[in-house]
mmCIF file of C-alpha atoms and ligand atoms in Angstrom:
data_model
loop_
_atom_site.group_PDB
_atom_site.id
_atom_site.type_symbol
_atom_site.label_atom_id
_atom_site.label_comp_id
_atom_site.label_asym_id
_atom_site.label_seq_id
_atom_site.Cartn_x
_atom_site.Cartn_y
_atom_site.Cartn_z
ATOM 1 C CA UNK A 1 0.000 0.000 0.000
ATOM 2 C CA UNK A 2 1.171 3.514 -0.778
ATOM 3 C CA UNK A 3 0.504 6.328 1.656
ATOM 4 C CA UNK A 4 0.141 9.916 0.507
ATOM 5 C CA UNK A 5 1.984 12.323 2.783
ATOM 6 C CA UNK A 6 1.368 15.230 0.426
ATOM 7 C CA UNK A 7 -2.391 15.046 0.840
ATOM 8 C CA UNK A 8 -3.533 18.426 2.181
ATOM 9 C CA UNK A 9 -5.073 18.334 5.615
ATOM 10 C CA UNK A 10 -6.416 21.153 7.744
ATOM 11 C CA UNK A 11 -5.833 20.702 11.457
ATOM 12 C CA UNK A 12 -7.564 23.933 12.431
ATOM 13 C CA UNK A 13 -10.601 23.431 14.597
ATOM 14 C CA UNK A 14 -9.352 20.180 16.135
ATOM 15 C CA UNK A 15 -8.154 21.958 19.296
ATOM 16 C CA UNK A 16 -4.589 21.032 18.384
ATOM 17 C CA UNK A 17 -1.729 22.846 20.114
ATOM 18 C CA UNK A 18 0.045 23.563 16.874
ATOM 19 C CA UNK A 19 -2.633 25.576 15.087
ATOM 20 C CA UNK A 20 -5.583 26.348 17.304
ATOM 21 C CA UNK A 21 -5.852 29.362 19.614
ATOM 22 C CA UNK A 22 -2.355 30.740 18.946
ATOM 23 C CA UNK A 23 -3.364 33.897 20.829
ATOM 24 C CA UNK A 24 -3.467 31.805 24.020
ATOM 25 C CA UNK A 25 0.268 31.400 23.553
ATOM 26 C CA UNK A 26 0.873 35.005 22.599
ATOM 27 C CA UNK A 27 0.960 34.372 18.845
ATOM 28 C CA UNK A 28 -1.110 35.629 15.936
ATOM 29 C CA UNK A 29 -3.225 33.468 13.663
ATOM 30 C CA UNK A 30 -1.372 34.303 10.450
ATOM 31 C CA UNK A 31 1.927 32.631 11.413
ATOM 32 C CA UNK A 32 2.968 29.379 9.761
ATOM 33 C CA UNK A 33 3.307 26.960 12.647
ATOM 34 C CA UNK A 34 6.245 24.544 12.893
ATOM 35 C CA UNK A 35 6.897 24.406 16.595
ATOM 36 C CA UNK A 36 5.471 21.563 18.683
ATOM 37 C CA UNK A 37 6.797 18.089 17.873
ATOM 38 C CA UNK A 38 3.843 16.341 16.363
ATOM 39 C CA UNK A 39 3.189 15.735 12.675
ATOM 40 C CA UNK A 40 0.694 17.097 10.178
ATOM 41 C CA UNK A 41 0.083 13.599 8.787
ATOM 42 C CA UNK A 42 -2.805 11.351 9.720
ATOM 43 C CA UNK A 43 -1.505 8.242 11.416
ATOM 44 C CA UNK A 44 -1.355 4.932 9.541
ATOM 45 C CA UNK A 45 -4.796 3.785 8.359
ATOM 46 C CA UNK A 46 -4.146 0.444 10.055
ATOM 47 C CA UNK A 47 -3.992 2.288 13.370
ATOM 48 C CA UNK A 48 -7.122 4.310 12.690
ATOM 49 C CA UNK A 49 -8.857 1.052 11.863
ATOM 50 C CA UNK A 50 -7.803 -0.499 15.168
ATOM 51 C CA UNK A 51 -9.105 2.531 17.059
ATOM 52 C CA UNK A 52 -12.399 2.530 15.165
ATOM 53 C CA UNK A 53 -12.775 -1.186 15.743
ATOM 54 C CA UNK A 54 -12.217 -0.704 19.466
ATOM 55 C CA UNK A 55 -14.715 2.169 19.655
ATOM 56 C CA UNK A 56 -17.432 -0.029 18.120
ATOM 57 C CA UNK A 57 -17.577 -1.996 21.342
ATOM 58 C CA UNK A 58 -18.828 1.144 23.030
ATOM 59 C CA UNK A 59 -17.525 0.348 26.489
ATOM 60 C CA UNK A 60 -14.456 2.250 27.596
ATOM 61 C CA UNK A 61 -14.114 1.099 31.152
ATOM 62 C CA UNK A 62 -10.822 0.521 32.964
ATOM 63 C CA UNK A 63 -8.424 -1.378 30.763
ATOM 64 C CA UNK A 64 -4.930 -2.729 31.130
ATOM 65 C CA UNK A 65 -2.311 -3.757 28.590
ATOM 66 C CA UNK A 66 -2.775 -7.381 27.561
ATOM 67 C CA UNK A 67 -0.297 -10.012 26.352
ATOM 68 C CA UNK A 68 -0.630 -8.879 22.726
ATOM 69 C CA UNK A 69 0.278 -5.327 23.701
ATOM 70 C CA UNK A 70 3.487 -6.485 25.369
ATOM 71 C CA UNK A 71 4.260 -8.862 22.524
ATOM 72 C CA UNK A 72 3.950 -6.095 19.942
ATOM 73 C CA UNK A 73 6.172 -3.720 21.938
ATOM 74 C CA UNK A 74 8.788 -6.388 22.512
ATOM 75 C CA UNK A 75 8.865 -7.438 18.853
ATOM 76 C CA UNK A 76 9.278 -3.828 17.702
ATOM 77 C CA UNK A 77 12.133 -3.103 20.100
ATOM 78 C CA UNK A 78 13.881 -6.406 19.584
ATOM 79 C CA UNK A 79 13.579 -6.706 15.824
ATOM 80 C CA UNK A 80 14.585 -3.111 15.174
ATOM 81 C CA UNK A 81 16.920 -2.273 18.036
ATOM 82 C CA UNK A 82 17.999 -5.554 19.595
ATOM 83 C CA UNK A 83 16.574 -5.239 23.079
ATOM 84 C CA UNK A 84 13.735 -7.053 24.751
ATOM 85 C CA UNK A 85 11.022 -5.472 26.842
ATOM 86 C CA UNK A 86 9.908 -8.264 29.183
ATOM 87 C CA UNK A 87 6.352 -7.716 30.314
ATOM 88 C CA UNK A 88 7.203 -7.537 34.008
ATOM 89 C CA UNK A 89 9.693 -4.717 33.335
ATOM 90 C CA UNK A 90 7.256 -2.467 31.474
ATOM 91 C CA UNK A 91 5.087 0.193 33.083
ATOM 92 C CA UNK A 92 2.669 2.094 30.887
ATOM 93 C CA UNK A 93 2.410 5.821 31.609
ATOM 94 C CA UNK A 94 0.406 8.666 30.045
ATOM 95 C CA UNK A 95 3.517 10.086 28.441
ATOM 96 C CA UNK A 96 7.284 10.093 28.414
ATOM 97 C CA UNK A 97 7.532 13.391 30.292
ATOM 98 C CA UNK A 98 5.238 11.924 32.937
ATOM 99 C CA UNK A 99 7.625 8.950 33.159
ATOM 100 C CA UNK A 100 10.676 11.222 33.446
ATOM 101 C CA UNK A 101 9.057 13.240 36.220
ATOM 102 C CA UNK A 102 7.949 10.103 38.037
ATOM 103 C CA UNK A 103 11.395 8.533 37.727
ATOM 104 C CA UNK A 104 12.994 11.642 39.191
ATOM 105 C CA UNK A 105 10.716 11.542 42.213
ATOM 106 C CA UNK A 106 11.059 7.768 42.577
ATOM 107 C CA UNK A 107 14.833 7.462 42.163
ATOM 108 C CA UNK A 108 16.101 10.632 43.843
ATOM 109 C CA UNK A 109 15.404 12.768 46.885
ATOM 110 C CA UNK A 110 14.526 16.471 47.034
ATOM 111 C CA UNK A 111 17.731 18.461 46.723
ATOM 112 C CA UNK A 112 19.546 15.750 44.742
ATOM 113 C CA UNK A 113 21.144 16.806 41.493
ATOM 114 C CA UNK A 114 19.785 15.646 38.129
ATOM 115 C CA UNK A 115 22.142 15.778 35.177
ATOM 116 C CA UNK A 116 21.016 17.128 31.797
ATOM 117 C CA UNK A 117 22.859 18.202 28.649
ATOM 118 C CA UNK A 118 21.623 21.529 27.336
ATOM 119 C CA UNK A 119 20.499 22.538 24.836
ATOM 120 C CA UNK A 120 17.886 19.882 25.480
ATOM 121 C CA UNK A 121 14.120 19.360 25.162
ATOM 122 C CA UNK A 122 12.973 21.897 27.739
ATOM 123 C CA UNK A 123 10.794 19.656 29.941
ATOM 124 C CA UNK A 124 13.986 17.816 30.991
ATOM 125 C CA UNK A 125 15.161 20.840 32.944
ATOM 126 C CA UNK A 126 11.639 21.828 33.961
ATOM 127 C CA UNK A 127 10.667 18.484 35.504
ATOM 128 C CA UNK A 128 13.947 18.264 37.410
ATOM 129 C CA UNK A 129 13.596 21.728 38.856
ATOM 130 C CA UNK A 130 9.888 21.616 39.538
ATOM 131 C CA UNK A 131 10.386 18.403 41.522
ATOM 132 C CA UNK A 132 12.691 20.281 43.857
ATOM 133 C CA UNK A 133 15.869 18.718 42.474
ATOM 134 C CA UNK A 134 18.989 20.644 41.565
ATOM 135 C CA UNK A 135 19.720 20.951 37.883
ATOM 136 C CA UNK A 136 23.240 19.872 36.960
ATOM 137 C CA UNK A 137 23.834 20.952 33.396
ATOM 138 C CA UNK A 138 26.799 19.672 31.453
ATOM 139 C CA UNK A 139 26.562 21.575 28.173
ATOM 140 C CA UNK A 140 26.919 19.786 24.870
ATOM 141 C CA UNK A 141 29.878 21.338 23.080
ATOM 142 C CA UNK A 142 29.483 22.241 19.416
ATOM 143 C CA UNK A 143 32.528 22.155 17.158
ATOM 144 C CA UNK A 144 30.918 24.249 14.443
ATOM 145 C CA UNK A 145 29.537 21.203 12.695
ATOM 146 C CA UNK A 146 28.449 18.661 15.219
ATOM 147 C CA UNK A 147 27.568 18.367 18.902
ATOM 148 C CA UNK A 148 29.538 15.965 21.046
ATOM 149 C CA UNK A 149 29.964 14.920 24.649
ATOM 150 C CA UNK A 150 32.854 16.227 26.688
ATOM 151 C CA UNK A 151 33.367 13.140 28.850
ATOM 152 C CA UNK A 152 35.735 14.880 31.265
ATOM 153 C CA UNK A 153 33.242 17.663 31.885
ATOM 154 C CA UNK A 154 30.494 15.063 32.159
ATOM 155 C CA UNK A 155 32.335 13.201 34.916
ATOM 156 C CA UNK A 156 33.493 16.388 36.630
ATOM 157 C CA UNK A 157 29.925 17.678 36.787
ATOM 158 C CA UNK A 158 28.727 14.435 38.316
ATOM 159 C CA UNK A 159 31.415 14.648 40.988
ATOM 160 C CA UNK A 160 31.023 18.384 41.629
ATOM 161 C CA UNK A 161 27.236 18.253 41.926
ATOM 162 C CA UNK A 162 26.972 14.744 43.398
ATOM 163 C CA UNK A 163 24.425 13.975 40.672
ATOM 164 C CA UNK A 164 22.195 10.972 41.308
ATOM 165 C CA UNK A 165 20.325 10.679 38.032
ATOM 166 C CA UNK A 166 21.118 11.409 34.401
ATOM 167 C CA UNK A 167 18.361 12.268 31.931
ATOM 168 C CA UNK A 168 19.720 11.082 28.606
ATOM 169 C CA UNK A 169 18.030 12.268 25.421
ATOM 170 C CA UNK A 170 18.724 9.515 22.895
ATOM 171 C CA UNK A 171 18.474 10.583 20.132
ATOM 172 C CA UNK A 172 18.926 14.156 21.223
ATOM 173 C CA UNK A 173 16.225 16.769 20.745
ATOM 174 C CA UNK A 174 16.969 19.451 19.524
ATOM 175 C CA UNK A 175 20.543 18.904 18.262
ATOM 176 C CA UNK A 176 19.660 15.744 16.333
ATOM 177 C CA UNK A 177 22.505 13.508 17.455
ATOM 178 C CA UNK A 178 21.911 9.744 17.361
ATOM 179 C CA UNK A 179 24.433 8.816 20.034
ATOM 180 C CA UNK A 180 26.835 6.074 19.023
ATOM 181 C CA UNK A 181 27.455 2.863 20.911
ATOM 182 C CA UNK A 182 30.869 4.153 21.984
ATOM 183 C CA UNK A 183 29.502 7.440 23.267
ATOM 184 C CA UNK A 184 26.742 5.697 25.171
ATOM 185 C CA UNK A 185 29.133 3.120 26.601
ATOM 186 C CA UNK A 186 31.402 5.903 27.813
ATOM 187 C CA UNK A 187 28.671 7.882 29.601
ATOM 188 C CA UNK A 188 27.247 4.658 31.010
ATOM 189 C CA UNK A 189 30.658 3.649 32.357
ATOM 190 C CA UNK A 190 31.071 7.031 34.020
ATOM 191 C CA UNK A 191 27.582 6.823 35.509
ATOM 192 C CA UNK A 192 28.296 3.337 36.782
ATOM 193 C CA UNK A 193 31.515 4.565 38.416
ATOM 194 C CA UNK A 194 29.591 7.187 40.380
ATOM 195 C CA UNK A 195 26.362 5.307 41.044
ATOM 196 C CA UNK A 196 24.292 7.551 38.771
ATOM 197 C CA UNK A 197 21.024 6.065 37.496
ATOM 198 C CA UNK A 198 20.359 6.698 33.808
ATOM 199 C CA UNK A 199 16.897 7.391 32.450
ATOM 200 C CA UNK A 200 17.131 7.240 28.678
ATOM 201 C CA UNK A 201 14.388 8.993 26.707
ATOM 202 C CA UNK A 202 14.261 7.146 23.387
ATOM 203 C CA UNK A 203 10.975 8.557 22.114
ATOM 204 C CA UNK A 204 12.554 9.582 18.768
ATOM 205 C CA UNK A 205 14.279 6.226 18.246
ATOM 206 C CA UNK A 206 12.472 5.398 15.009
ATOM 207 C CA UNK A 207 13.712 8.460 13.130
ATOM 208 C CA UNK A 208 17.380 7.645 12.545
ATOM 209 C CA UNK A 209 18.294 8.965 9.109
ATOM 210 C CA UNK A 210 20.059 7.026 6.350
ATOM 211 C CA UNK A 211 23.641 6.369 7.405
ATOM 212 C CA UNK A 212 22.780 6.540 11.099
ATOM 213 C CA UNK A 213 21.128 4.149 13.496
ATOM 214 C CA UNK A 214 19.504 4.140 16.863
ATOM 215 C CA UNK A 215 21.458 2.494 19.650
ATOM 216 C CA UNK A 216 19.401 1.857 22.721
ATOM 217 C CA UNK A 217 21.107 2.273 26.051
ATOM 218 C CA UNK A 218 19.559 -1.113 26.848
ATOM 219 C CA UNK A 219 21.920 -2.814 24.396
ATOM 220 C CA UNK A 220 24.960 -1.295 26.111
ATOM 221 C CA UNK A 221 24.030 -1.660 29.720
ATOM 222 C CA UNK A 222 25.883 -4.922 30.034
ATOM 223 C CA UNK A 223 28.998 -3.674 28.238
ATOM 224 C CA UNK A 224 29.146 -0.697 30.616
ATOM 225 C CA UNK A 225 28.400 -2.862 33.654
ATOM 226 C CA UNK A 226 25.372 -0.736 34.487
ATOM 227 C CA UNK A 227 23.781 -3.636 36.362
ATOM 228 C CA UNK A 228 20.262 -2.587 35.531
ATOM 229 C CA UNK A 229 20.590 0.876 37.103
ATOM 230 C CA UNK A 230 18.786 2.406 34.169
ATOM 231 C CA UNK A 231 15.394 2.862 32.536
ATOM 232 C CA UNK A 232 14.326 3.248 28.918
ATOM 233 C CA UNK A 233 11.376 5.441 27.960
ATOM 234 C CA UNK A 234 9.672 5.001 24.663
ATOM 235 C CA UNK A 235 6.342 5.516 22.947
ATOM 236 C CA UNK A 236 4.649 5.093 19.587
ATOM 237 C CA UNK A 237 3.463 8.684 19.949
ATOM 238 C CA UNK A 238 6.146 10.512 17.947
ATOM 239 C CA UNK A 239 6.601 7.768 15.373
ATOM 240 C CA UNK A 240 2.924 7.391 14.560
ATOM 241 C CA UNK A 241 1.567 10.790 15.608
ATOM 242 C CA UNK A 242 -0.397 9.520 18.579
ATOM 243 C CA UNK A 243 0.628 11.988 21.295
ATOM 244 C CA UNK A 244 -2.980 12.900 22.097
ATOM 245 C CA UNK A 245 -3.732 9.294 22.970
ATOM 246 C CA UNK A 246 -1.318 9.405 25.880
ATOM 247 C CA UNK A 247 0.452 6.090 26.079
ATOM 248 C CA UNK A 248 4.161 5.604 26.722
ATOM 249 C CA UNK A 249 6.265 2.790 28.130
ATOM 250 C CA UNK A 250 9.040 2.857 30.653
ATOM 251 C CA UNK A 251 11.164 -0.258 30.871
ATOM 252 C CA UNK A 252 12.895 -0.683 34.219
ATOM 253 C CA UNK A 253 14.924 -3.887 34.543
ATOM 254 C CA UNK A 254 15.843 -3.489 38.217
ATOM 255 C CA UNK A 255 13.132 -4.654 40.560
ATOM 256 C CA UNK A 256 13.716 -2.175 43.354
ATOM 257 C CA UNK A 257 13.776 0.793 40.979
ATOM 258 C CA UNK A 258 10.651 -0.543 39.305
ATOM 259 C CA UNK A 259 8.821 -0.869 42.606
ATOM 260 C CA UNK A 260 9.848 2.648 43.558
ATOM 261 C CA UNK A 261 8.546 3.903 40.211
ATOM 262 C CA UNK A 262 5.227 2.096 40.593
ATOM 263 C CA UNK A 263 4.796 3.349 44.154
ATOM 264 C CA UNK A 264 5.233 6.880 42.862
ATOM 265 C CA UNK A 265 2.599 6.193 40.185
ATOM 266 C CA UNK A 266 0.202 5.177 42.943
ATOM 267 C CA UNK A 267 1.077 8.260 44.946
ATOM 268 C CA UNK A 268 -0.111 10.487 42.138
ATOM 269 C CA UNK A 269 -3.192 8.328 41.647
ATOM 270 C CA UNK A 270 -2.325 6.896 38.238
ATOM 271 C CA UNK A 271 -3.140 3.305 37.375
ATOM 272 C CA UNK A 272 -4.912 2.181 34.191
ATOM 273 C CA UNK A 273 -3.812 3.642 30.862
ATOM 274 C CA UNK A 274 -5.907 5.079 28.061
ATOM 275 C CA UNK A 275 -7.904 2.339 26.354
ATOM 276 C CA UNK A 276 -7.733 3.751 22.837
ATOM 277 C CA UNK A 277 -4.096 4.699 23.255
ATOM 278 C CA UNK A 278 -3.194 1.114 24.002
ATOM 279 C CA UNK A 279 -5.199 -0.167 21.024
ATOM 280 C CA UNK A 280 -3.405 2.355 18.815
ATOM 281 C CA UNK A 281 0.048 1.571 20.200
ATOM 282 C CA UNK A 282 -0.417 -2.141 19.733
ATOM 283 C CA UNK A 283 -1.659 -1.697 16.157
ATOM 284 C CA UNK A 284 1.252 0.652 15.433
ATOM 285 C CA UNK A 285 3.826 -1.878 16.539
ATOM 286 C CA UNK A 286 2.029 -4.745 14.838
ATOM 287 C CA UNK A 287 1.203 -3.135 11.509
ATOM 288 C CA UNK A 288 2.896 0.266 11.267
ATOM 289 C CA UNK A 289 6.268 -0.727 9.775
ATOM 290 C CA UNK A 290 5.488 -0.108 6.087
ATOM 291 C CA UNK A 291 3.829 3.245 6.848
ATOM 292 C CA UNK A 292 6.857 4.307 8.864
ATOM 293 C CA UNK A 293 9.240 3.332 6.065
ATOM 294 C CA UNK A 294 7.337 5.530 3.621
ATOM 295 C CA UNK A 295 7.052 8.359 6.139
ATOM 296 C CA UNK A 296 10.812 8.332 6.593
ATOM 297 C CA UNK A 297 11.356 8.477 2.835
ATOM 298 C CA UNK A 298 9.033 11.456 2.680
ATOM 299 C CA UNK A 299 10.830 13.187 5.537
ATOM 300 C CA UNK A 300 14.118 12.678 3.698
ATOM 301 C CA UNK A 301 12.625 14.687 0.840
ATOM 302 C CA UNK A 302 11.777 17.424 3.342
ATOM 303 C CA UNK A 303 15.299 17.402 4.774
ATOM 304 C CA UNK A 304 16.672 17.740 1.279
ATOM 305 C CA UNK A 305 14.372 20.637 0.450
ATOM 306 C CA UNK A 306 15.341 22.456 3.635
ATOM 307 C CA UNK A 307 19.032 21.862 3.069
ATOM 308 C CA UNK A 308 18.938 23.009 -0.537
ATOM 309 C CA UNK A 309 16.814 26.095 0.035
ATOM 310 C CA UNK A 310 18.915 27.282 2.963
ATOM 311 C CA UNK A 311 22.188 26.644 1.130
ATOM 312 C CA UNK A 312 20.865 28.453 -1.902
ATOM 313 C CA UNK A 313 19.256 31.468 -0.281
ATOM 314 C CA UNK A 314 20.559 31.926 3.243
ATOM 315 C CA UNK A 315 24.185 30.846 3.507
ATOM 316 C CA UNK A 316 24.392 32.771 6.785
ATOM 317 C CA UNK A 317 22.095 30.187 8.388
ATOM 318 C CA UNK A 318 23.671 26.825 9.156
ATOM 319 C CA UNK A 319 21.529 23.720 9.214
ATOM 320 C CA UNK A 320 23.081 21.322 11.703
ATOM 321 C CA UNK A 321 23.141 17.853 10.210
ATOM 322 C CA UNK A 322 20.392 15.879 11.893
ATOM 323 C CA UNK A 323 21.185 12.232 12.456
ATOM 324 C CA UNK A 324 17.716 11.528 13.772
ATOM 325 C CA UNK A 325 14.337 13.120 14.732
ATOM 326 C CA UNK A 326 12.205 15.290 12.468
ATOM 327 C CA UNK A 327 13.429 18.478 14.088
ATOM 328 C CA UNK A 328 15.802 20.776 12.256
ATOM 329 C CA UNK A 329 18.249 22.742 14.397
ATOM 330 C CA UNK A 330 19.503 25.834 12.643
ATOM 331 C CA UNK A 331 22.298 28.133 13.712
ATOM 332 C CA UNK A 332 21.175 31.738 13.143
ATOM 333 C CA UNK A 333 23.886 33.383 15.225
ATOM 334 C CA UNK A 334 25.371 35.057 12.167
ATOM 335 C CA UNK A 335 22.273 37.288 12.110
ATOM 336 C CA UNK A 336 23.593 38.871 15.292
ATOM 337 C CA UNK A 337 20.323 38.858 17.257
ATOM 338 C CA UNK A 338 19.886 38.259 20.953
ATOM 339 C CA UNK A 339 17.176 35.820 22.069
ATOM 340 C CA UNK A 340 14.370 38.396 22.110
ATOM 341 C CA UNK A 341 15.384 39.938 18.787
ATOM 342 C CA UNK A 342 15.554 36.503 17.152
ATOM 343 C CA UNK A 343 12.080 35.618 18.370
ATOM 344 C CA UNK A 344 10.713 38.930 17.073
ATOM 345 C CA UNK A 345 12.460 38.432 13.739
ATOM 346 C CA UNK A 346 11.062 34.917 13.334
ATOM 347 C CA UNK A 347 7.519 35.999 14.141
ATOM 348 C CA UNK A 348 7.258 39.539 12.848
ATOM 349 C CA UNK A 349 9.482 39.341 9.784
ATOM 350 C CA UNK A 350 9.467 35.654 8.789
ATOM 351 C CA UNK A 351 5.864 35.065 9.910
ATOM 352 C CA UNK A 352 6.711 31.775 11.590
ATOM 353 C CA UNK A 353 5.840 30.151 14.891
ATOM 354 C CA UNK A 354 8.888 28.152 15.931
ATOM 355 C CA UNK A 355 10.698 27.151 19.073
ATOM 356 C CA UNK A 356 13.659 29.491 19.415
ATOM 357 C CA UNK A 357 16.855 28.004 20.779
ATOM 358 C CA UNK A 358 17.039 29.809 24.127
ATOM 359 C CA UNK A 359 14.055 27.748 25.283
ATOM 360 C CA UNK A 360 16.301 24.674 25.275
ATOM 361 C CA UNK A 361 18.676 26.173 27.818
ATOM 362 C CA UNK A 362 22.314 27.178 27.749
ATOM 363 C CA UNK A 363 23.892 27.015 24.324
ATOM 364 C CA UNK A 364 20.576 27.278 22.525
ATOM 365 C CA UNK A 365 20.602 31.057 22.067
ATOM 366 C CA UNK A 366 20.765 32.122 18.446
ATOM 367 C CA UNK A 367 19.371 28.833 17.106
ATOM 368 C CA UNK A 368 15.900 27.938 15.891
ATOM 369 C CA UNK A 369 14.145 24.583 15.747
ATOM 370 C CA UNK A 370 11.882 23.750 12.817
ATOM 371 C CA UNK A 371 9.579 20.745 12.817
ATOM 372 C CA UNK A 372 9.789 19.400 9.273
ATOM 373 C CA UNK A 373 7.093 16.723 9.683
ATOM 374 C CA UNK A 374 4.559 18.507 7.558
ATOM 375 C CA UNK A 375 3.375 18.584 3.946
ATOM 376 C CA UNK A 376 6.253 19.574 1.701
ATOM 377 C CA UNK A 377 4.361 22.499 0.205
ATOM 378 C CA UNK A 378 3.790 23.965 3.683
ATOM 379 C CA UNK A 379 7.440 23.483 4.612
ATOM 380 C CA UNK A 380 8.470 25.145 1.378
ATOM 381 C CA UNK A 381 6.287 28.173 2.139
ATOM 382 C CA UNK A 382 7.801 28.405 5.601
ATOM 383 C CA UNK A 383 11.404 28.194 4.392
ATOM 384 C CA UNK A 384 10.617 30.700 1.706
ATOM 385 C CA UNK A 385 9.272 33.134 4.318
ATOM 386 C CA UNK A 386 12.370 32.618 6.447
ATOM 387 C CA UNK A 387 14.723 33.094 3.510
ATOM 388 C CA UNK A 388 12.877 36.172 2.297
ATOM 389 C CA UNK A 389 13.091 37.752 5.753
ATOM 390 C CA UNK A 390 16.829 37.066 5.917
ATOM 391 C CA UNK A 391 17.335 38.468 2.412
ATOM 392 C CA UNK A 392 15.430 41.634 3.307
ATOM 393 C CA UNK A 393 17.579 42.139 6.367
ATOM 394 C CA UNK A 394 20.661 41.610 4.258
ATOM 395 C CA UNK A 395 19.688 44.256 1.730
ATOM 396 C CA UNK A 396 18.748 46.689 4.519
ATOM 397 C CA UNK A 397 22.136 46.430 6.171
HETATM 398 C C1 PLP B 1 12.755 14.039 23.776
HETATM 399 C C2 PLP B 1 11.284 14.097 24.020
HETATM 400 N N1 PLP B 1 10.771 13.448 25.065
HETATM 401 C C3 PLP B 1 9.438 13.462 25.334
HETATM 402 C C4 PLP B 1 8.573 14.171 24.529
HETATM 403 C C5 PLP B 1 7.128 14.231 24.864
HETATM 404 O O1 PLP B 1 6.665 12.999 25.212
HETATM 405 P P1 PLP B 1 5.218 12.807 25.830
HETATM 406 O O2 PLP B 1 4.267 13.582 25.011
HETATM 407 O O3 PLP B 1 5.022 11.329 25.750
HETATM 408 O O4 PLP B 1 5.302 13.293 27.240
HETATM 409 C C6 PLP B 1 9.072 14.861 23.435
HETATM 410 C C7 PLP B 1 8.171 15.653 22.575
HETATM 411 O O5 PLP B 1 8.578 16.482 21.827
HETATM 412 C C8 PLP B 1 10.450 14.819 23.170
HETATM 413 O O6 PLP B 1 10.988 15.454 22.136
#
């Protein structure tokens, strides 16, 4: 079956974050919106069918994941990434951020330090701080082409802050790195040396681009001698555009950590997951492979368009090579704006609603993030608006 990712679709009026009520978020209605990380494509028809089928029963009482749910998740993770997700190790949560926040409360105490690597998906820092933990940031250095991990600084920060937990973004939003086995083994070894628990957010794992691959921390835990002091968070929500159905999985191999996590779930009153979300997730992992393959081909076309248009029209903007995710990270520092000026430029002159880099913490200033998971014609309009605004500035200088 062939899926049509170019088919126009209007999301207005669906109460979606990306397009509806922009004024609630201080934006105007005429901006092209490429900020929040969901996609403008309907999910796979096989998934819609599974949801529709489930709704026909008409009863949506308390539900729990069944054997087929766990089987589908395990097959997906094992066949694609080489790690198993044994049923007893999996806890379903209403989202990955929920799982990160719960893990922080379950595995650390108030006042403990939580390690993050900024610029990073902003809820990482927010959930650590709002849970009363100290934020220990070890910035990701950028060599002008690529982000990397400074292992000495990483270890020093752990020692200096007495960090207890490391929130790993794998692959990394927004800088697009798909961490290699060697990089992951090195951070895992350091964490092991200092008793730091790793919570690896692998929600974007299915988006590795040609020439790159996703390495799950789970496949390296043994090599690094982590002894199960880690957790893996994943979800079908990014891959299949199901975020509104609120189902994610956290895999915790160690029994005592798992019990602590589940106790914390009880403390906040969470137990059974979303019925339709589970039906959708199971169908995604059972039947979604071919749709995903075609989606990734389509996204490659979008990456190419973005790369070519920027190279052609705005050489002062540098697209950082994304190894994974559908989020483009663009260095706009050559424009010479501070964070506020860049935001104003993007909205008032380019007519775009994006996430500007300062939101992602230290090192993000002067960058913008563009979600490319949209119809190519829409992306083209957006890049054109950006390029035109840059060109106008150039001629005015
Ligand atoms: C790295 C990362 N983790 C988690 C999330 C959100 O996950 P959820 O909606 O399941 O909380 C996102 C969404 O953009 C993300 O980029």
